[in-house]
């Protein structure tokens, strides 16, 4: 059986005629162009600067199968993973559950609190019934890397969320993506979020995985924030250690708009996530927060890029990493301030805590400034727990394990405190306590205050 680029070319040839919207000209062209780009690029290697510390050769050597099947079919309608149920206390306005990119319609629906001008539905259905609505956001242009091209080439399903002009969607929309299967299953879901002018919404994107076989989750999220609109996007990655995750987020923010992004990674064998934001209007704002955990032999790689294209834009990035065992982390953050983006305000920080002598982090914050009237800063730190702080807590009667656990949790909680959904914070706190042996000394979590 062929592997690498040739395998995906054959998979595409066998599947493309049955994909949603295959008879629509622009959809077929977009898929073909993406496949050509992917085959021309091939898989990235450590010789590529953006992949210098992340080797995907083991992934390239596997022949992942793409077989989404019909939405709502036997696989799509199967019982979801226990952890895929709604986050406790989230009270989502709508929930869509996907298994290997296929909508599980029997486990999806709305709670009756979705405003009339808000659409939450399957992207596969949109490609069949209303392709013109999504054409401006999915046709033309090139992907940022081979995996975003691969996603577009195999575009088969995912979620479509649209918030009408001036609409405030108070309850969050929850999108759950499960990667399941026994051996070499691939999914390429796409999430499209459109927030029109003066609207507001919160999106929770939750990725999970289970099963004995190696799996590939290759999602892509496209967010368009209109003028003076506000979108909060929460990304939670909790796949098992047999899952490779190669996701990308691409967002544009219009004048006066605001995008908040909170990305938390707690699982996965290898995780590579790219977040690319373009501030396309005067006074646009983006706030990026992230927390990643690498333990055992996990490898986690976060790449961010923020483009300040117009005057008066504001961007803030705060990413923190916890690395234990032989875990390895990579952070590459880039801020680009274009010539016309005067009065931009950009800050970027990446802080990492090594909990084991065998843990490793490669961090590379970057600023490229072509305007002369700006306020920009960036920085990175790598270190271990402060033994003086440990000694201080022990002198106040705490045991050494509890003291170290409190300091470790306090390091992470700085990011969690920025998340606006208490139910999500509590879920992540419990996940952290279960993921890191260093947190074993913590007392039981309190439902309101974390500890």
Short mmCIF file of C-alpha atoms in Angstrom, two decimals:
data_model
loop_
_atom_site.label_atom_id
_atom_site.label_comp_id
_atom_site.label_asym_id
_atom_site.label_seq_id
_atom_site.Cartn_x
_atom_site.Cartn_y
_atom_site.Cartn_z
CA UNK A 1 0.00 0.00 0.00
CA UNK A 2 1.45 3.42 -0.93
CA UNK A 3 2.11 6.00 1.76
CA UNK A 4 2.91 9.71 1.77
CA UNK A 5 1.58 12.02 -0.94
CA UNK A 6 0.69 9.22 -3.34
CA UNK A 7 -1.55 7.55 -0.76
CA UNK A 8 -3.60 10.72 -0.29
CA UNK A 9 -3.85 11.24 -4.03
CA UNK A 10 -5.38 7.77 -4.36
CA UNK A 11 -7.67 8.30 -1.37
CA UNK A 12 -8.91 11.55 -2.88
CA UNK A 13 -9.51 10.00 -6.30
CA UNK A 14 -11.65 7.30 -4.71
CA UNK A 15 -13.66 9.66 -2.50
CA UNK A 16 -14.06 13.07 -4.15
CA UNK A 17 -17.06 12.25 -6.35
CA UNK A 18 -19.14 11.30 -3.29
CA UNK A 19 -18.16 14.27 -1.11
CA UNK A 20 -20.79 16.91 -0.24
CA UNK A 21 -21.24 19.48 -2.99
CA UNK A 22 -19.10 17.54 -5.45
CA UNK A 23 -21.26 18.73 -8.37
CA UNK A 24 -20.82 22.41 -7.44
CA UNK A 25 -18.11 23.91 -9.62
CA UNK A 26 -16.33 26.13 -7.11
CA UNK A 27 -16.30 23.39 -4.43
CA UNK A 28 -14.77 20.87 -6.81
CA UNK A 29 -12.17 23.43 -7.96
CA UNK A 30 -11.26 24.36 -4.37
CA UNK A 31 -10.71 20.70 -3.50
CA UNK A 32 -8.64 20.02 -6.61
CA UNK A 33 -6.48 23.13 -6.13
CA UNK A 34 -5.87 22.21 -2.48
CA UNK A 35 -4.87 18.67 -3.46
CA UNK A 36 -2.46 20.04 -6.08
CA UNK A 37 -0.88 22.35 -3.51
CA UNK A 38 -0.55 19.51 -1.03
CA UNK A 39 1.02 17.17 -3.58
CA UNK A 40 3.35 19.92 -4.75
CA UNK A 41 4.47 20.79 -1.24
CA UNK A 42 4.59 17.32 0.21
CA UNK A 43 4.80 16.82 3.94
CA UNK A 44 6.90 19.36 5.87
CA UNK A 45 10.30 18.31 7.14
CA UNK A 46 12.63 19.68 9.84
CA UNK A 47 14.40 21.54 7.03
CA UNK A 48 11.37 23.85 6.90
CA UNK A 49 11.90 26.64 9.42
CA UNK A 50 8.38 26.41 10.85
CA UNK A 51 8.78 22.64 11.33
CA UNK A 52 12.35 22.67 12.57
CA UNK A 53 11.49 21.08 15.91
CA UNK A 54 8.50 18.95 14.86
CA UNK A 55 9.09 15.82 12.81
CA UNK A 56 5.97 14.41 11.12
CA UNK A 57 7.81 11.71 9.18
CA UNK A 58 6.20 8.90 11.26
CA UNK A 59 2.80 10.31 10.26
CA UNK A 60 3.83 10.45 6.59
CA UNK A 61 4.76 6.75 6.66
CA UNK A 62 1.25 5.69 7.75
CA UNK A 63 -1.64 5.15 5.34
CA UNK A 64 -4.51 6.87 7.12
CA UNK A 65 -7.93 5.95 5.73
CA UNK A 66 -10.54 8.58 4.90
CA UNK A 67 -14.06 7.14 4.94
CA UNK A 68 -16.52 9.63 6.43
CA UNK A 69 -19.71 7.88 5.35
CA UNK A 70 -23.13 9.58 5.32
CA UNK A 71 -24.07 11.98 8.09
CA UNK A 72 -26.47 10.56 10.63
CA UNK A 73 -25.62 7.01 9.53
CA UNK A 74 -24.69 4.07 11.71
CA UNK A 75 -21.32 5.46 12.77
CA UNK A 76 -22.51 9.03 13.07
CA UNK A 77 -25.43 7.97 15.22
CA UNK A 78 -23.48 5.69 17.56
CA UNK A 79 -23.21 6.42 21.26
CA UNK A 80 -20.63 9.18 21.81
CA UNK A 81 -17.65 8.87 24.10
CA UNK A 82 -18.60 9.45 27.75
CA UNK A 83 -16.31 12.47 27.95
CA UNK A 84 -17.99 13.96 24.87
CA UNK A 85 -21.14 14.83 26.77
CA UNK A 86 -21.75 18.47 27.48
CA UNK A 87 -19.31 20.07 29.83
CA UNK A 88 -20.95 20.17 33.24
CA UNK A 89 -22.78 23.45 33.74
CA UNK A 90 -22.00 24.86 30.30
CA UNK A 91 -25.69 25.29 29.33
CA UNK A 92 -24.93 25.54 25.63
CA UNK A 93 -27.48 27.04 23.25
CA UNK A 94 -26.61 24.37 20.68
CA UNK A 95 -24.47 21.24 20.55
CA UNK A 96 -23.15 19.47 17.46
CA UNK A 97 -21.32 16.16 17.97
CA UNK A 98 -19.13 14.68 15.21
CA UNK A 99 -17.46 11.25 15.00
CA UNK A 100 -14.48 11.20 12.63
CA UNK A 101 -15.92 14.31 11.03
CA UNK A 102 -19.43 12.84 10.61
CA UNK A 103 -22.36 14.54 12.32
CA UNK A 104 -23.97 12.35 15.00
CA UNK A 105 -27.41 13.89 14.52
CA UNK A 106 -29.08 11.92 17.30
CA UNK A 107 -26.69 13.49 19.83
CA UNK A 108 -26.86 17.03 18.44
CA UNK A 109 -29.44 19.77 18.72
CA UNK A 110 -30.42 23.09 20.22
CA UNK A 111 -31.71 23.99 23.66
CA UNK A 112 -34.33 26.43 22.42
CA UNK A 113 -32.24 29.47 23.32
CA UNK A 114 -30.75 30.12 19.87
CA UNK A 115 -31.86 33.50 18.45
CA UNK A 116 -33.66 33.43 15.11
CA UNK A 117 -30.75 35.08 13.28
CA UNK A 118 -28.24 32.45 14.47
CA UNK A 119 -27.60 29.35 12.36
CA UNK A 120 -25.83 26.31 13.82
CA UNK A 121 -25.78 23.39 11.42
CA UNK A 122 -23.74 20.84 9.56
CA UNK A 123 -21.29 22.25 7.03
CA UNK A 124 -21.89 19.21 4.83
CA UNK A 125 -25.54 20.21 4.63
CA UNK A 126 -24.56 23.77 3.72
CA UNK A 127 -22.34 22.53 0.88
CA UNK A 128 -25.35 20.71 -0.58
CA UNK A 129 -28.19 23.14 0.13
CA UNK A 130 -26.66 26.62 0.29
CA UNK A 131 -23.10 26.59 -1.12
CA UNK A 132 -23.23 30.27 -2.15
CA UNK A 133 -23.40 31.28 1.53
CA UNK A 134 -19.99 29.80 2.27
CA UNK A 135 -18.26 30.33 -1.08
CA UNK A 136 -16.50 33.63 -0.17
CA UNK A 137 -14.83 31.94 2.80
CA UNK A 138 -13.86 28.57 1.31
CA UNK A 139 -12.97 29.23 -2.33
CA UNK A 140 -9.66 30.54 -3.64
CA UNK A 141 -6.49 31.31 -1.75
CA UNK A 142 -3.82 28.94 -0.54
CA UNK A 143 -3.44 27.13 2.72
CA UNK A 144 -0.74 28.11 5.19
CA UNK A 145 0.74 24.61 5.33
CA UNK A 146 0.35 21.12 3.92
CA UNK A 147 -2.18 20.07 6.54
CA UNK A 148 -4.57 22.95 5.89
CA UNK A 149 -4.39 22.05 2.19
CA UNK A 150 -5.12 18.43 3.08
CA UNK A 151 -8.15 19.55 5.07
CA UNK A 152 -9.53 21.55 2.16
CA UNK A 153 -8.87 18.77 -0.35
CA UNK A 154 -10.93 16.31 1.73
CA UNK A 155 -13.56 18.85 2.79
CA UNK A 156 -16.52 16.69 3.73
CA UNK A 157 -18.10 18.05 6.86
CA UNK A 158 -17.87 20.02 10.04
CA UNK A 159 -19.87 22.89 11.49
CA UNK A 160 -21.33 26.13 10.19
CA UNK A 161 -22.13 28.87 12.71
CA UNK A 162 -23.53 32.23 11.57
CA UNK A 163 -24.52 35.11 13.86
CA UNK A 164 -26.68 37.78 12.24
CA UNK A 165 -26.06 41.52 12.39
CA UNK A 166 -26.59 42.98 15.83
CA UNK A 167 -27.46 39.62 17.43
CA UNK A 168 -26.10 38.75 20.87
CA UNK A 169 -25.96 34.97 21.36
CA UNK A 170 -25.67 34.81 25.15
CA UNK A 171 -25.27 31.04 25.58
CA UNK A 172 -22.24 29.29 24.03
CA UNK A 173 -22.30 27.02 21.00
CA UNK A 174 -20.56 23.68 21.67
CA UNK A 175 -18.88 21.71 18.87
CA UNK A 176 -17.57 18.26 19.84
CA UNK A 177 -15.24 16.31 17.55
CA UNK A 178 -14.41 12.69 18.38
CA UNK A 179 -11.60 10.73 16.74
CA UNK A 180 -12.40 7.04 17.17
CA UNK A 181 -11.47 3.78 15.50
CA UNK A 182 -9.13 0.85 15.73
CA UNK A 183 -6.48 1.66 13.15
CA UNK A 184 -5.30 4.54 10.95
CA UNK A 185 -8.50 6.59 10.64
CA UNK A 186 -8.25 10.20 9.45
CA UNK A 187 -10.77 13.03 9.80
CA UNK A 188 -10.59 16.52 8.27
CA UNK A 189 -13.49 18.56 9.75
CA UNK A 190 -13.87 22.26 9.03
CA UNK A 191 -15.53 24.83 11.28
CA UNK A 192 -16.78 28.07 9.76
CA UNK A 193 -17.83 30.88 12.12
CA UNK A 194 -19.29 34.07 10.64
CA UNK A 195 -20.09 36.93 13.02
CA UNK A 196 -21.74 39.87 11.27
CA UNK A 197 -21.40 43.50 12.38
CA UNK A 198 -22.28 44.31 16.01
CA UNK A 199 -22.92 40.67 16.91
CA UNK A 200 -21.47 38.56 19.72
CA UNK A 201 -21.04 34.82 20.29
CA UNK A 202 -19.01 32.24 22.22
CA UNK A 203 -17.83 29.04 20.54
CA UNK A 204 -16.47 25.99 22.40
CA UNK A 205 -14.57 23.59 20.13
CA UNK A 206 -13.81 20.33 21.95
CA UNK A 207 -11.63 17.58 20.42
CA UNK A 208 -11.53 14.08 21.93
CA UNK A 209 -10.20 10.70 20.93
CA UNK A 210 -10.20 7.08 22.04
CA UNK A 211 -9.42 3.66 20.64
CA UNK A 212 -6.50 1.33 20.18
CA UNK A 213 -5.40 2.46 16.73
CA UNK A 214 -3.39 5.47 15.65
CA UNK A 215 -5.65 8.28 14.41
CA UNK A 216 -5.17 11.55 12.56
CA UNK A 217 -7.31 14.55 13.48
CA UNK A 218 -6.73 17.37 10.99
CA UNK A 219 -9.31 20.11 11.68
CA UNK A 220 -9.43 23.63 10.28
CA UNK A 221 -11.35 26.54 11.80
CA UNK A 222 -12.16 29.73 9.88
CA UNK A 223 -13.49 32.69 11.89
CA UNK A 224 -14.67 35.97 10.32
CA UNK A 225 -15.37 38.73 12.86
CA UNK A 226 -17.37 41.64 11.44
CA UNK A 227 -17.19 45.32 12.34
CA UNK A 228 -17.62 45.87 16.09
CA UNK A 229 -18.49 42.19 16.53
CA UNK A 230 -17.07 40.04 19.32
CA UNK A 231 -16.25 36.31 19.21
CA UNK A 232 -14.83 34.20 22.03
CA UNK A 233 -13.35 30.96 20.72
CA UNK A 234 -12.43 28.24 23.24
CA UNK A 235 -10.35 25.36 21.90
CA UNK A 236 -9.94 22.28 24.11
CA UNK A 237 -7.79 19.34 22.95
CA UNK A 238 -8.21 16.16 24.99
CA UNK A 239 -7.37 13.34 22.60
CA UNK A 240 -5.70 10.15 23.78
CA UNK A 241 -2.04 9.41 23.14
CA UNK A 242 -2.74 7.41 19.98
CA UNK A 243 -4.02 10.54 18.19
CA UNK A 244 -1.97 12.86 15.98
CA UNK A 245 -3.53 16.32 15.86
CA UNK A 246 -2.56 18.80 13.12
CA UNK A 247 -5.07 21.63 13.40
CA UNK A 248 -5.19 25.21 12.18
CA UNK A 249 -7.23 28.30 13.04
CA UNK A 250 -7.46 31.19 10.59
CA UNK A 251 -9.28 34.37 11.61
CA UNK A 252 -9.93 37.87 10.28
CA UNK A 253 -11.12 40.78 12.42
CA UNK A 254 -12.77 43.85 10.89
CA UNK A 255 -12.70 47.42 12.19
CA UNK A 256 -13.59 47.66 15.88
CA UNK A 257 -14.05 43.91 16.14
CA UNK A 258 -12.68 41.67 18.87
CA UNK A 259 -11.55 38.05 18.86
CA UNK A 260 -10.68 36.21 22.06
CA UNK A 261 -9.00 32.83 21.75
CA UNK A 262 -8.35 30.41 24.60
CA UNK A 263 -6.51 27.24 23.55
CA UNK A 264 -5.88 24.42 26.04
CA UNK A 265 -4.08 21.19 25.13
CA UNK A 266 -4.18 18.28 27.55
CA UNK A 267 -3.78 15.23 25.29
CA UNK A 268 -2.60 13.82 21.99
CA UNK A 269 0.50 11.94 20.92
CA UNK A 270 1.75 14.76 18.71
CA UNK A 271 -0.10 18.07 18.58
CA UNK A 272 0.75 20.79 16.10
CA UNK A 273 -1.62 23.75 16.11
CA UNK A 274 -1.35 26.91 14.05
CA UNK A 275 -3.31 30.09 14.89
CA UNK A 276 -3.23 32.83 12.25
CA UNK A 277 -5.08 36.12 12.84
CA UNK A 278 -5.32 39.13 10.54
CA UNK A 279 -6.41 42.48 11.99
CA UNK A 280 -8.02 43.89 8.86
CA UNK A 281 -9.68 47.04 10.18
CA UNK A 282 -8.80 50.07 12.30
CA UNK A 283 -9.05 49.43 16.02
CA UNK A 284 -9.37 45.66 15.71
CA UNK A 285 -8.38 43.57 18.75
CA UNK A 286 -7.24 40.00 19.31
CA UNK A 287 -6.44 38.34 22.65
CA UNK A 288 -4.72 34.94 22.43
CA UNK A 289 -4.31 32.80 25.55
CA UNK A 290 -2.91 29.29 25.59
CA UNK A 291 -1.92 26.48 27.94
CA UNK A 292 -0.20 23.30 26.78
CA UNK A 293 0.92 20.18 28.64
CA UNK A 294 3.51 17.66 27.42
CA UNK A 295 4.19 14.56 29.50
CA UNK A 296 5.56 11.09 28.87
CA UNK A 297 6.82 11.38 25.30
CA UNK A 298 4.19 13.79 24.07
CA UNK A 299 5.18 16.48 21.58
CA UNK A 300 3.23 19.77 21.48
CA UNK A 301 3.85 22.57 18.99
CA UNK A 302 1.94 25.88 18.96
CA UNK A 303 2.54 28.37 16.15
CA UNK A 304 0.85 31.77 16.21
CA UNK A 305 0.89 34.65 13.76
CA UNK A 306 -0.82 38.02 14.19
CA UNK A 307 -0.85 40.49 11.29
CA UNK A 308 -1.48 44.15 12.18
CA UNK A 309 -2.61 45.56 8.83
CA UNK A 310 -4.51 48.74 9.81
CA UNK A 311 -3.97 51.54 12.37
CA UNK A 312 -4.84 51.29 16.04
CA UNK A 313 -4.95 47.51 16.33
CA UNK A 314 -4.30 45.72 19.62
CA UNK A 315 -3.00 42.19 20.13
CA UNK A 316 -2.03 40.34 23.28
CA UNK A 317 -0.63 36.81 23.52
CA UNK A 318 -0.04 34.86 26.72
CA UNK A 319 0.99 31.20 26.33
CA UNK A 320 2.21 28.91 29.09
CA UNK A 321 3.59 25.40 28.99
CA UNK A 322 3.90 22.62 31.58
CA UNK A 323 6.38 19.92 30.58
CA UNK A 324 6.98 16.68 32.47
CA UNK A 325 8.68 13.33 31.84
CA UNK A 326 10.29 13.34 28.39
CA UNK A 327 7.66 15.75 27.06
CA UNK A 328 8.72 18.30 24.46
CA UNK A 329 7.10 21.63 23.70
CA UNK A 330 7.51 24.12 20.89
CA UNK A 331 6.22 27.69 20.79
CA UNK A 332 6.73 29.93 17.78
CA UNK A 333 4.90 33.23 17.98
CA UNK A 334 5.14 35.88 15.30
CA UNK A 335 3.73 39.40 15.26
CA UNK A 336 3.93 41.36 12.01
CA UNK A 337 3.16 45.10 12.05
CA UNK A 338 2.70 46.37 8.52
CA UNK A 339 3.71 49.80 7.27
CA UNK A 340 0.21 51.29 7.46
CA UNK A 341 -0.52 49.88 10.94
CA UNK A 342 0.53 52.96 12.92
CA UNK A 343 -0.43 53.19 16.61
CA UNK A 344 -0.54 49.42 16.94
CA UNK A 345 -0.15 47.91 20.42
CA UNK A 346 1.20 44.35 20.46
CA UNK A 347 2.45 42.22 23.35
CA UNK A 348 3.53 38.60 23.39
CA UNK A 349 4.78 36.34 26.16
CA UNK A 350 5.58 32.66 26.48
CA UNK A 351 6.47 31.09 29.84
CA UNK A 352 7.37 27.45 30.43
CA UNK A 353 7.76 25.34 33.55
CA UNK A 354 9.94 22.23 33.34
CA UNK A 355 8.82 19.64 35.88
CA UNK A 356 11.40 17.01 34.88
CA UNK A 357 15.11 17.13 34.00
CA UNK A 358 14.26 15.29 30.76
CA UNK A 359 11.59 17.75 29.59
CA UNK A 360 12.42 20.18 26.77
CA UNK A 361 11.04 23.38 25.27
CA UNK A 362 11.98 25.36 22.17
CA UNK A 363 10.52 28.86 22.21
CA UNK A 364 10.82 31.57 19.59
CA UNK A 365 8.81 34.78 20.02
CA UNK A 366 9.21 37.16 17.06
CA UNK A 367 8.38 40.77 16.22
CA UNK A 368 8.59 42.23 12.72
CA UNK A 369 7.78 45.95 12.70
CA UNK A 370 7.55 48.12 9.60
CA UNK A 371 5.66 51.03 11.18
CA UNK A 372 7.42 53.67 13.29
CA UNK A 373 4.75 54.72 15.79
CA UNK A 374 3.89 51.56 17.68
CA UNK A 375 4.08 49.95 21.11
CA UNK A 376 5.34 46.37 20.92
CA UNK A 377 6.93 43.91 23.34
CA UNK A 378 7.73 40.22 23.52
CA UNK A 379 9.49 37.79 25.83
CA UNK A 380 9.92 34.18 26.88
CA UNK A 381 11.05 32.34 29.99
CA UNK A 382 11.98 28.74 30.77
CA UNK A 383 12.54 27.51 34.29
CA UNK A 384 11.73 25.18 37.16
CA UNK A 385 9.84 25.71 40.39
CA UNK A 386 11.42 28.29 42.65
CA UNK A 387 12.86 26.35 45.59
CA UNK A 388 12.58 29.45 47.77
CA UNK A 389 8.83 29.53 47.13
CA UNK A 390 8.62 25.81 47.93
CA UNK A 391 10.52 26.41 51.18
CA UNK A 392 8.24 29.32 52.09
CA UNK A 393 5.08 27.21 51.70
CA UNK A 394 6.64 24.34 53.65
CA UNK A 395 7.51 26.74 56.45
CA UNK A 396 3.78 27.53 56.63
CA UNK A 397 2.93 23.90 57.33
CA UNK A 398 2.39 22.41 53.88
CA UNK A 399 3.99 19.16 52.82
CA UNK A 400 6.53 19.29 49.98
CA UNK A 401 4.24 17.57 47.43
CA UNK A 402 1.36 19.92 48.21
CA UNK A 403 3.63 22.98 48.06
CA UNK A 404 4.98 21.99 44.64
CA UNK A 405 1.48 21.17 43.39
CA UNK A 406 0.12 24.54 44.48
CA UNK A 407 2.94 26.42 42.75
CA UNK A 408 2.49 24.36 39.58
CA UNK A 409 -1.24 24.95 39.53
CA UNK A 410 -0.75 28.65 40.25
CA UNK A 411 1.52 28.91 37.22
CA UNK A 412 -1.20 27.47 34.98
CA UNK A 413 -4.11 29.23 36.65
CA UNK A 414 -2.92 32.60 35.36
CA UNK A 415 -4.08 31.48 31.92
CA UNK A 416 -7.22 29.70 33.12
CA UNK A 417 -8.37 32.83 34.94
CA UNK A 418 -8.62 34.56 31.56
CA UNK A 419 -11.25 32.09 30.35
CA UNK A 420 -14.74 33.55 30.57
CA UNK A 421 -16.63 30.26 31.03
CA UNK A 422 -16.51 28.94 34.62
CA UNK A 423 -17.69 25.47 33.53
CA UNK A 424 -14.82 25.21 31.09
CA UNK A 425 -12.31 26.40 33.68
CA UNK A 426 -13.47 23.75 36.15
CA UNK A 427 -13.23 21.07 33.47
CA UNK A 428 -9.67 22.07 32.58
CA UNK A 429 -8.65 22.23 36.24
CA UNK A 430 -9.82 18.65 36.73
CA UNK A 431 -8.03 17.63 33.54
CA UNK A 432 -4.79 19.18 34.72
CA UNK A 433 -5.03 17.39 38.06
CA UNK A 434 -5.44 14.07 36.25
CA UNK A 435 -2.74 14.69 33.65
CA UNK A 436 0.20 15.75 35.80
CA UNK A 437 1.64 13.67 38.64
CA UNK A 438 3.09 16.94 39.93
CA UNK A 439 -0.44 17.99 40.88
CA UNK A 440 -1.16 14.83 42.89
CA UNK A 441 -0.56 16.69 46.15
CA UNK A 442 -3.46 19.10 45.60
CA UNK A 443 -6.49 18.94 47.87
CA UNK A 444 -9.85 18.27 46.14
CA UNK A 445 -11.01 20.92 43.69
CA UNK A 446 -13.72 23.30 44.84
CA UNK A 447 -16.47 23.76 42.26
CA UNK A 448 -16.43 27.55 42.54
CA UNK A 449 -12.84 28.50 43.22
CA UNK A 450 -10.69 25.73 41.73
CA UNK A 451 -9.04 24.62 44.97
#
